[in-house]
Coordinates of C-alpha atoms in Angstrom, one line a residue:
X1 CA 0.0 0.0 0.0
X2 CA 1.2 3.5 -0.7
X3 CA 2.5 4.9 2.6
X4 CA 0.7 8.1 3.4
X5 CA -2.9 7.3 2.3
X6 CA -4.0 6.1 5.7
X7 CA -5.8 9.4 6.5
X8 CA -7.0 10.8 3.2
X9 CA -7.6 7.8 0.9
X10 CA -11.2 7.0 1.7
X11 CA -12.8 10.4 1.0
X12 CA -10.9 10.8 -2.2
X13 CA -11.9 7.2 -3.3
X14 CA -15.6 8.2 -3.0
X15 CA -15.0 11.2 -5.3
X16 CA -12.8 9.2 -7.8
X17 CA -15.3 6.3 -7.9
X18 CA -18.1 8.8 -8.9
X19 CA -16.0 9.8 -11.9
X20 CA -15.3 6.1 -12.7
X21 CA -19.0 5.3 -12.6
X22 CA -19.6 8.2 -15.0
X23 CA -17.2 6.7 -17.5
X24 CA -18.7 3.2 -17.0
X25 CA -22.2 4.5 -17.7
X26 CA -21.2 5.9 -21.1
X27 CA -18.3 3.7 -22.2
X28 CA -18.8 0.4 -20.3
X29 CA -16.2 -1.3 -18.0
X30 CA -12.8 -0.3 -19.3
X31 CA -10.2 -2.9 -20.2
X32 CA -7.5 -0.5 -21.2
X33 CA -7.7 3.1 -20.1
X34 CA -5.6 4.3 -23.0
X35 CA -8.5 3.3 -25.4
X36 CA -10.1 6.6 -24.5
X37 CA -7.6 8.5 -22.4
X38 CA -4.7 10.3 -23.9
X39 CA -1.3 10.0 -22.3
X40 CA -2.2 11.9 -19.1
X41 CA 0.5 14.5 -19.1
X42 CA -0.5 15.5 -22.7
X43 CA -4.1 16.3 -21.8
X44 CA -5.5 18.8 -24.2
X45 CA -7.3 21.0 -21.6
X46 CA -7.6 21.2 -17.9
X47 CA -11.1 19.6 -17.7
X48 CA -10.1 16.4 -19.7
X49 CA -6.8 16.4 -17.7
X50 CA -8.7 16.3 -14.5
X51 CA -11.0 13.5 -15.7
X52 CA -7.9 11.5 -16.7
X53 CA -6.3 12.2 -13.4
X54 CA -9.4 11.2 -11.3
X55 CA -9.9 8.0 -13.4
X56 CA -6.2 7.0 -12.9
X57 CA -6.4 7.7 -9.2
X58 CA -9.6 5.8 -8.8
X59 CA -8.0 2.6 -10.3
X60 CA -4.8 3.1 -8.4
X61 CA -6.4 3.7 -5.1
X62 CA -8.8 0.8 -5.5
X63 CA -5.8 -1.5 -6.2
X64 CA -4.0 0.0 -3.2
X65 CA -6.9 -0.6 -0.8
X66 CA -7.3 -4.1 -2.2
X67 CA -3.6 -4.8 -1.7
X68 CA -3.9 -3.5 1.9
X69 CA -6.8 -5.9 2.5
X70 CA -4.7 -8.8 0.9
X71 CA -7.4 -9.2 -1.8
X72 CA -5.1 -10.1 -4.7
X73 CA -7.9 -10.8 -7.2
X74 CA -9.5 -7.4 -6.7
X75 CA -6.2 -5.5 -6.8
X76 CA -5.3 -7.3 -10.1
X77 CA -8.7 -6.4 -11.6
X78 CA -8.3 -2.7 -10.6
X79 CA -4.9 -2.5 -12.2
X80 CA -5.6 -4.4 -15.4
X81 CA -6.7 -1.2 -17.4
X82 CA -3.4 0.4 -16.4
X83 CA -1.0 -2.1 -17.9
X84 CA -0.1 0.2 -20.8
X85 CA 1.4 2.7 -18.4
X86 CA 4.5 0.6 -18.6
X87 CA 4.9 1.5 -22.3
X88 CA 4.1 5.1 -21.6
X89 CA 6.9 5.4 -19.1
X90 CA 9.4 3.9 -21.5
X91 CA 8.2 6.4 -24.1
X92 CA 8.6 9.3 -21.8
X93 CA 12.0 8.2 -20.4
X94 CA 13.4 7.7 -24.0
X95 CA 12.0 11.1 -25.2
X96 CA 14.2 13.3 -23.0
X97 CA 13.2 15.5 -20.1
X98 CA 11.6 18.6 -21.7
X99 CA 8.0 17.5 -20.9
X100 CA 8.9 16.8 -17.3
X101 CA 9.2 20.5 -16.2
X102 CA 6.1 22.3 -14.9
X103 CA 5.6 25.8 -13.6
X104 CA 3.8 24.6 -10.4
X105 CA 2.6 21.3 -8.8
X106 CA -0.9 22.7 -9.2
X107 CA -0.7 22.1 -12.9
X108 CA -3.1 19.3 -13.8
X109 CA -0.5 17.8 -16.2
X110 CA 2.0 17.5 -13.3
X111 CA -0.6 15.9 -11.1
X112 CA -1.6 13.5 -13.8
X113 CA 2.0 12.5 -14.4
X114 CA 2.5 12.0 -10.7
X115 CA -0.6 9.8 -10.5
X116 CA 0.6 7.7 -13.4
X117 CA 3.9 7.1 -11.6
X118 CA 1.9 6.1 -8.5
X119 CA 0.1 3.7 -10.7
X120 CA 3.4 2.3 -11.9
X121 CA 4.4 1.8 -8.3
X122 CA 1.2 -0.2 -7.7
X123 CA 1.9 -2.3 -10.9
X124 CA 5.4 -3.0 -9.4
X125 CA 3.8 -4.2 -6.2
X126 CA 1.5 -6.6 -8.1
X127 CA 4.6 -7.9 -10.0
X128 CA 6.5 -8.4 -6.8
X129 CA 3.6 -10.3 -5.2
X130 CA 3.5 -12.6 -8.2
X131 CA 7.3 -13.2 -8.0
X132 CA 7.7 -11.4 -11.3
X133 CA 10.7 -9.5 -10.1
X134 CA 12.2 -8.6 -13.4
X135 CA 9.0 -6.8 -14.5
X136 CA 8.7 -5.1 -11.1
X137 CA 12.3 -3.9 -11.4
X138 CA 11.8 -2.5 -14.9
X139 CA 8.7 -0.5 -14.2
X140 CA 10.2 0.9 -10.9
X141 CA 13.4 1.9 -12.6
X142 CA 11.5 3.8 -15.3
X143 CA 9.3 5.4 -12.7
X144 CA 12.2 6.5 -10.5
X145 CA 14.1 7.9 -13.5
X146 CA 11.1 10.1 -14.4
X147 CA 10.2 11.1 -10.9
X148 CA 13.8 12.2 -10.2
X149 CA 13.7 14.4 -13.4
X150 CA 10.3 15.9 -12.6
X151 CA 10.3 19.6 -11.7
X152 CA 9.0 20.2 -9.2
X153 CA 9.7 16.9 -7.6
X154 CA 7.1 15.0 -5.5
X155 CA 8.6 13.9 -2.2
X156 CA 5.7 11.6 -1.4
X157 CA 6.1 9.8 -4.7
X158 CA 9.8 9.4 -4.4
X159 CA 9.3 8.1 -0.8
X160 CA 7.2 5.3 -2.2
X161 CA 9.3 4.5 -5.3
X162 CA 12.6 4.3 -3.3
X163 CA 10.9 2.1 -0.8
X164 CA 9.8 -0.3 -3.6
X165 CA 13.3 -0.4 -5.1
X166 CA 14.7 -1.1 -1.6
X167 CA 12.3 -4.1 -1.2
X168 CA 13.5 -5.5 -4.5
X169 CA 17.1 -5.1 -3.5
X170 CA 16.3 -6.9 -0.2
X171 CA 14.6 -9.7 -2.0
X172 CA 17.9 -10.2 -4.0
X173 CA 19.9 -9.9 -0.8
X174 CA 21.6 -6.8 -2.2
X175 CA 21.8 -5.3 1.3
X176 CA 23.9 -2.3 0.4
X177 CA 21.4 -1.4 -2.3
X178 CA 18.5 -2.0 0.0
X179 CA 19.9 0.1 2.8
X180 CA 20.8 3.0 0.4
X181 CA 17.2 3.1 -1.1
X182 CA 15.5 2.8 2.3
X183 CA 17.6 5.8 3.4
X184 CA 16.6 7.6 0.2
X185 CA 13.0 6.9 1.1
X186 CA 13.5 8.2 4.6
X187 CA 15.2 11.3 3.3
X188 CA 12.3 12.0 0.9
X189 CA 9.8 11.5 3.7
X190 CA 11.7 13.9 5.9
X191 CA 11.6 16.6 3.1
X192 CA 7.9 16.0 2.8
X193 CA 7.5 16.5 6.5
X194 CA 9.6 19.6 6.6
X195 CA 7.7 21.2 3.7
X196 CA 4.2 20.4 4.9
X197 CA 1.9 22.6 6.9
X198 CA 2.1 22.1 10.7
X199 CA -0.7 19.8 11.8
X200 CA -1.7 18.9 8.2
X201 CA -2.4 15.6 6.6
X202 CA 0.9 15.8 4.7
X203 CA 2.9 15.8 7.9
X204 CA 1.0 12.8 9.2
X205 CA 1.6 11.0 6.0
X206 CA 5.3 11.7 6.1
X207 CA 5.6 10.5 9.6
X208 CA 3.7 7.3 8.6
X209 CA 6.1 6.8 5.7
X210 CA 9.1 7.0 8.1
X211 CA 7.5 4.4 10.4
X212 CA 6.9 2.0 7.5
X213 CA 10.4 2.4 6.1
X214 CA 11.9 1.8 9.5
X215 CA 9.9 -1.2 10.6
X216 CA 9.0 -3.1 7.4
X217 CA 12.2 -1.9 5.6
X218 CA 15.4 -1.2 7.5
X219 CA 14.6 -3.4 10.5
X220 CA 14.0 -6.4 8.1
X221 CA 17.1 -5.5 6.2
X222 CA 19.3 -5.5 9.3
X223 CA 17.6 -8.7 10.6
X224 CA 18.4 -10.6 7.3
X225 CA 22.0 -9.5 7.7
X226 CA 22.2 -10.7 11.4
X227 CA 22.7 -7.1 12.6
X228 CA 20.4 -7.7 15.6
X229 CA 21.2 -4.6 17.7
X230 CA 20.5 -2.2 14.8
X231 CA 17.5 -4.2 13.7
X232 CA 15.9 -4.0 17.2
X233 CA 16.6 -0.3 17.6
X234 CA 15.1 0.5 14.3
X235 CA 12.1 -1.8 14.8
X236 CA 11.2 -0.3 18.2
X237 CA 11.5 3.2 16.8
X238 CA 9.2 2.5 13.9
X239 CA 6.7 0.6 15.9
X240 CA 6.4 3.6 18.3
X241 CA 5.7 5.9 15.4
X242 CA 3.0 3.4 14.1
X243 CA 1.4 3.4 17.5
X244 CA 0.4 7.1 16.7
X245 CA -1.5 6.1 13.6
X246 CA -4.8 4.3 13.1
X247 CA -3.1 1.6 10.9
X248 CA -3.5 -1.5 13.1
X249 CA -2.5 -3.8 10.3
X250 CA 1.0 -2.4 9.7
X251 CA 1.4 -1.9 13.4
X252 CA 0.9 -5.7 13.8
X253 CA 3.3 -6.5 11.0
X254 CA 5.9 -4.2 12.8
X255 CA 5.3 -6.1 16.1
X256 CA 5.7 -9.4 14.2
X257 CA 9.1 -8.3 12.9
X258 CA 10.1 -7.1 16.5
X259 CA 9.1 -10.6 17.8
X260 CA 11.2 -12.2 15.1
X261 CA 14.2 -10.1 16.1
X262 CA 13.8 -10.9 19.8
X263 CA 13.7 -14.6 19.0
X264 CA 16.7 -14.5 16.6
X265 CA 18.8 -12.6 19.1
X266 CA 18.0 -14.9 22.0
X267 CA 20.2 -17.7 23.5
X268 CA 18.4 -20.9 24.3
X269 CA 18.6 -20.2 28.0
X270 CA 17.3 -16.6 27.7
X271 CA 13.9 -17.4 29.1
X272 CA 12.7 -13.8 29.7
X273 CA 13.5 -12.6 26.2
X274 CA 12.0 -15.7 24.6
X275 CA 8.8 -15.1 26.7
X276 CA 8.6 -11.5 25.4
X277 CA 9.1 -12.7 21.8
X278 CA 6.4 -15.4 22.3
X279 CA 3.9 -12.7 23.7
X280 CA 4.5 -10.5 20.7
X281 CA 4.2 -13.3 18.2
X282 CA 1.1 -14.8 19.8
X283 CA -0.6 -11.5 19.6
X284 CA 0.2 -11.1 15.9
X285 CA -0.9 -14.6 15.0
X286 CA -4.2 -14.2 16.7
X287 CA -4.8 -10.8 15.1
X288 CA -4.2 -12.1 11.5
X289 CA -6.3 -15.2 12.2
X290 CA -9.2 -13.1 13.6
X291 CA -9.0 -10.9 10.4
X292 CA -9.3 -14.1 8.3
X293 CA -5.9 -13.5 6.7
X294 CA -4.2 -16.8 7.8
X295 CA -1.3 -16.4 5.3
X296 CA -0.2 -13.2 7.1
X297 CA 0.0 -15.3 10.3
X298 CA 2.5 -17.8 8.8
X299 CA 5.6 -15.9 9.9
X300 CA 4.4 -15.7 13.5
X301 CA 3.5 -19.4 13.6
X302 CA 7.0 -20.2 12.2
X303 CA 8.8 -18.1 14.7
X304 CA 6.7 -19.5 17.6
X305 CA 7.7 -23.0 16.5
X306 CA 11.4 -21.9 16.6
X307 CA 10.8 -20.6 20.2
X308 CA 9.7 -24.2 21.1
X309 CA 12.9 -25.4 19.5
X310 CA 14.9 -22.9 21.6
X311 CA 13.2 -24.2 24.7
X312 CA 13.9 -27.8 23.7
X313 CA 10.3 -28.7 23.3
X314 CA 10.9 -30.7 20.2
X315 CA 7.5 -32.4 19.9
X316 CA 5.6 -29.1 20.1
X317 CA 8.0 -27.5 17.6
X318 CA 7.5 -30.4 15.2
X319 CA 3.7 -30.4 15.5
X320 CA 3.6 -26.7 14.9
X321 CA 5.8 -26.9 11.8
X322 CA 4.0 -29.9 10.3
X323 CA 0.7 -28.0 10.7
X324 CA 2.2 -24.9 9.1
X325 CA 3.6 -27.0 6.3
X326 CA 0.1 -28.3 5.5
X327 CA -1.5 -24.9 5.6
X328 CA 1.3 -23.3 3.5
X329 CA 1.0 -26.1 0.8
X330 CA -2.8 -25.6 0.7
X331 CA -2.4 -21.9 0.3
X332 CA 0.4 -22.4 -2.4
X333 CA 2.7 -20.4 -0.2
X334 CA 6.0 -21.9 -1.4
X335 CA 8.1 -19.6 0.8
X336 CA 6.6 -20.8 4.0
X337 CA 6.4 -24.4 2.9
X338 CA 10.2 -24.1 2.3
X339 CA 10.8 -22.5 5.7
X340 CA 8.7 -25.2 7.4
X341 CA 10.8 -28.0 5.9
X342 CA 14.1 -26.2 6.9
X343 CA 12.7 -25.9 10.4
X344 CA 11.8 -29.6 10.4
X345 CA 15.3 -30.4 9.3
X346 CA 16.7 -28.5 12.3
X347 CA 14.4 -30.4 14.7
X348 CA 15.5 -33.8 13.2
X349 CA 19.2 -32.8 13.4
X350 CA 18.8 -31.8 17.1
X351 CA 17.1 -35.1 17.7
X352 CA 20.0 -37.0 16.1
X353 CA 17.8 -38.2 13.2
X354 CA 20.2 -37.1 10.5
X355 CA 18.5 -39.2 7.7
X356 CA 15.3 -37.3 8.2
X357 CA 17.2 -34.0 8.6
X358 CA 18.8 -34.5 5.2
X359 CA 15.5 -35.5 3.5
X360 CA 13.6 -32.5 4.9
X361 CA 16.3 -30.1 3.9
X362 CA 16.5 -31.6 0.4
X363 CA 12.7 -31.3 -0.1
X364 CA 13.1 -27.6 1.0
X365 CA 15.9 -27.1 -1.6
X366 CA 13.7 -28.6 -4.4
X367 CA 10.7 -26.3 -3.6
X368 CA 13.0 -23.2 -3.3
X369 CA 14.8 -24.0 -6.6
X370 CA 11.5 -24.7 -8.5
X371 CA 9.9 -21.4 -7.5
X372 CA 13.0 -19.2 -7.7
X373 CA 13.4 -18.7 -4.0
X374 CA 17.2 -18.3 -4.2
X375 CA 17.9 -17.2 -0.7
X376 CA 15.8 -20.0 0.7
X377 CA 17.6 -22.5 -1.6
X378 CA 20.9 -21.4 0.0
X379 CA 19.5 -22.0 3.5
X380 CA 18.2 -25.4 2.5
X381 CA 21.6 -26.4 1.1
X382 CA 23.3 -25.2 4.3
X383 CA 20.9 -27.4 6.3
X384 CA 21.9 -30.4 4.1
X385 CA 25.6 -29.8 4.6
X386 CA 25.1 -29.4 8.4
X387 CA 23.1 -32.6 8.6
X388 CA 25.5 -34.6 6.5
X389 CA 28.4 -33.5 8.5
X390 CA 26.8 -34.4 11.8
X391 CA 25.7 -37.7 10.2
X392 CA 29.4 -38.6 9.3
X393 CA 31.3 -36.6 12.0
X394 CA 32.8 -39.8 13.4
X395 CA 33.8 -41.2 10.0
X396 CA 36.5 -38.9 8.4
X397 CA 36.6 -41.0 5.3
X398 CA 33.0 -40.0 4.4
X399 CA 33.6 -36.2 4.9
X400 CA 35.4 -35.5 1.6
X401 CA 32.1 -35.3 -0.3
X402 CA 30.5 -33.2 2.4
X403 CA 33.5 -30.8 2.2
X404 CA 33.0 -30.5 -1.6
X405 CA 29.3 -29.7 -1.1
X406 CA 30.2 -27.0 1.5
X407 CA 32.9 -25.5 -0.8
X408 CA 30.4 -25.4 -3.7
X409 CA 27.8 -23.8 -1.5
X410 CA 30.2 -21.2 -0.3
X411 CA 31.1 -20.2 -3.9
X412 CA 27.4 -19.7 -4.6
X413 CA 26.8 -17.3 -1.7
X414 CA 27.6 -13.7 -2.6
X415 CA 30.4 -12.0 -0.6
X416 CA 27.9 -9.4 0.8
X417 CA 25.6 -12.2 2.2
X418 CA 27.7 -12.4 5.4
X419 CA 25.1 -14.1 7.5
X420 CA 24.8 -17.1 5.3
X421 CA 28.6 -17.2 4.5
X422 CA 29.6 -17.4 8.2
X423 CA 27.4 -20.3 8.9
X424 CA 28.8 -22.3 6.0
X425 CA 32.4 -21.3 6.9
X426 CA 31.9 -22.5 10.4
X427 CA 30.5 -25.8 9.3
X428 CA 33.4 -26.1 6.8
X429 CA 35.9 -25.6 9.7
X430 CA 34.4 -28.5 11.5
X431 CA 34.4 -30.7 8.4
X432 CA 38.0 -30.1 7.7
X433 CA 39.0 -30.5 11.4
X434 CA 37.0 -33.8 11.3
X435 CA 39.3 -34.9 8.4
X436 CA 42.3 -34.2 10.8
X437 CA 43.6 -31.2 8.8
X438 CA 43.8 -28.8 11.7
X439 CA 46.1 -26.3 9.9
X440 CA 43.7 -25.8 7.1
X441 CA 40.7 -25.8 9.5
X442 CA 42.4 -22.9 11.4
X443 CA 42.9 -21.0 8.1
X444 CA 39.2 -21.3 7.4
X445 CA 38.4 -20.1 10.9
X446 CA 40.5 -17.0 10.3
X447 CA 38.4 -16.3 7.2
X448 CA 35.3 -16.4 9.5
X449 CA 37.0 -14.1 12.0
X450 CA 37.6 -11.4 9.4
X451 CA 33.8 -11.0 8.8
X452 CA 32.5 -12.2 12.2
X453 CA 32.0 -8.7 13.6
X454 CA 29.4 -8.0 10.9
X455 CA 26.9 -10.5 12.4
X456 CA 25.3 -10.5 15.8
X457 CA 23.7 -13.9 16.3
X458 CA 23.8 -16.1 19.4
X459 CA 23.3 -19.2 17.1
X460 CA 26.3 -18.2 15.1
X461 CA 28.2 -17.7 18.3
X462 CA 27.4 -21.2 19.3
X463 CA 28.6 -22.6 15.9
X464 CA 31.8 -20.6 16.4
X465 CA 32.4 -22.2 19.8
X466 CA 31.9 -25.7 18.2
X467 CA 34.4 -24.8 15.5
X468 CA 36.9 -23.7 18.1
X469 CA 36.5 -26.9 20.0
X470 CA 37.3 -28.8 16.9
X471 CA 40.5 -26.9 16.0
X472 CA 41.8 -26.1 19.5
X473 CA 41.3 -29.2 21.7
X474 CA 40.4 -28.4 25.3
X475 CA 42.1 -29.6 28.5
X476 CA 39.4 -30.6 30.9
X477 CA 37.0 -28.2 29.2
X478 CA 39.4 -25.3 29.6
X479 CA 40.2 -22.9 26.8
X480 CA 42.2 -19.6 27.1
X481 CA 40.4 -16.4 26.1
X482 CA 42.7 -16.2 23.1
X483 CA 41.1 -19.4 21.8
X484 CA 37.5 -18.4 22.5
X485 CA 35.1 -16.4 20.4
X486 CA 35.4 -13.5 20.4
X487 CA 39.1 -13.8 21.0
X488 CA 40.8 -11.9 23.8
X489 CA 44.5 -11.2 23.2
X490 CA 45.2 -9.4 26.4
X491 CA 48.1 -11.2 28.0
X492 CA 47.1 -10.7 31.6
X493 CA 43.5 -11.9 30.9
X494 CA 44.9 -15.2 29.5
X495 CA 47.4 -15.6 32.5
X496 CA 44.5 -15.0 34.9
X497 CA 42.4 -17.6 33.1
X498 CA 45.1 -20.2 33.3
X499 CA 45.7 -19.5 37.0
X500 CA 42.0 -19.8 37.8
X501 CA 41.8 -23.1 35.9
X502 CA 44.8 -24.6 37.7
X503 CA 43.5 -23.5 41.2
X504 CA 40.0 -24.9 40.5
X505 CA 41.4 -28.2 39.2
X506 CA 43.7 -28.5 42.2
X507 CA 40.8 -27.8 44.6
X508 CA 38.8 -30.5 42.9
X509 CA 41.7 -33.0 43.2
X510 CA 42.3 -32.4 46.9
X511 CA 38.6 -32.2 47.7
X512 CA 38.9 -28.4 48.6
X513 CA 41.3 -29.0 51.5
X514 CA 42.7 -25.5 51.5
X515 CA 46.0 -26.0 53.3
X516 CA 46.8 -29.0 51.2
X517 CA 45.8 -27.1 48.0
X518 CA 48.1 -24.2 48.9
X519 CA 51.0 -26.5 49.5
X520 CA 50.4 -28.3 46.2
X521 CA 50.3 -25.0 44.3
X522 CA 53.5 -24.0 46.1
X523 CA 51.9 -20.7 47.2
X524 CA 52.0 -19.0 50.5
X525 CA 48.6 -19.5 52.1
X526 CA 47.8 -15.7 52.2
X527 CA 48.5 -15.5 48.4
X528 CA 46.4 -18.6 47.8
X529 CA 43.4 -17.2 49.7
X530 CA 43.6 -13.9 47.9
X531 CA 43.6 -15.5 44.5
X532 CA 40.8 -17.9 45.2
X533 CA 38.7 -15.0 46.4
X534 CA 39.5 -12.9 43.3
X535 CA 38.4 -15.8 41.1
X536 CA 35.2 -16.2 43.2
X537 CA 36.2 -19.7 44.2
X538 CA 35.7 -19.1 48.0
X539 CA 36.3 -16.7 50.9
X540 CA 39.6 -15.1 51.5
X541 CA 40.2 -17.5 54.4
X542 CA 38.5 -20.7 55.4
X543 CA 37.0 -20.5 59.0
X544 CA 38.4 -23.9 59.9
X545 CA 41.9 -23.0 58.8
X546 CA 41.7 -19.6 60.5
X547 CA 40.7 -21.3 63.8
X548 CA 43.4 -23.8 63.4
X549 CA 46.0 -21.1 63.1

């Protein structure tokens, strides 16, 4: 939906639909507006220009409201007469910029051109929903080029077009492009706010645009990159702005993203944070189910199943994901069918059923590949490699094929997709270590360390710990800070860690008999007592020893 129409759309729709009915009564239901409407910005007089403008806006707004209500069929019907706008934009873009300059934005030709560009935005949305990404990209690129050349420019229009371009970049996991265009959208919305009359609808619309770009745009972009701190900050800010608007639907979508961020940034033992994520996601799921838009609840249901997985309630997680899989398949939602199978693979892997884990991940890969879900295909292939490694971890002779799969997968993941790359790199470290090539495994771990700071994910931290255990064998579970993740190179910190480890082991060996432990450590008792207190092992002096002295 076009951000900014939440306050003024309904009254205008009534006026626009009256004009649409007038055309229907004399010319019948239009199948192509250009059969009886000239290219809008070439209207011969102001009256015909206004008619063209109102007719365009009626169709665009009808499509917009249908899209907001998740009524794909009605939105497609409303947009069908506007399809030739694609050709009009190419005509104008190829014909130079002379006709894009107007004296004022009150000029009906300027308003008609702006409306046609808004219609182009809505066509791009329809293409995006149908996974026709190339068509969506083409019409958006044409619309952006024209909107940037228009004089005067429309900040509201550019806000929306940049947002659409950013979503396309995000879909392609072009995070730099997505971030740049979300920021352009925010900048345009800020200009709109600054230039609007205090207390007017334009300022409310600009504020609303900022909220949408933050929550549904930048927050999701940061989440996909594993930049959890930034994602949560942006999501909370945008959600607070949406609380000031009457748009309960997008407010709920924002809360859903916030719940996903809270879940993704939680450790398994972080009960309080997982409980907060569950509360948010339960609320979103119930809201969408009550509105009879069950597909909008798929994300909440998936995230709730993963919370069950965090809490080690594997039966509940599996039941939830199998139910979601059935519903997604019935709704032809290939994205969530793929996610469900990847989740089922994780559950099987955690249960030690690696055959099932590989099968579920491979089914996910086939769905994703068939329907052009490139990013999900990468996740599914990663799940296959993880499952096959754990299946053959004790049999080094079987790991050569698994390593080849991991190397092939790593080559297919773009350099900028750091979140997916680090997971595969860490699995690769463990595979190579399992083949007893510790030198090469450490080299791969160093590749991970060079980009590790770009991702903030407890799950990836756990994978890094497992990789370190494989390449730096522990002594009684002990590892110096220099061999942990993140590494600590401070010499005194490492010396202190070794001293604490030795004292604890000696205490265990001598059953915490303090005088005997001090003698074994060859330390004066006063020094021994100070050190055990500094390491929180015990009091500075045992009462029995003190009385004995």
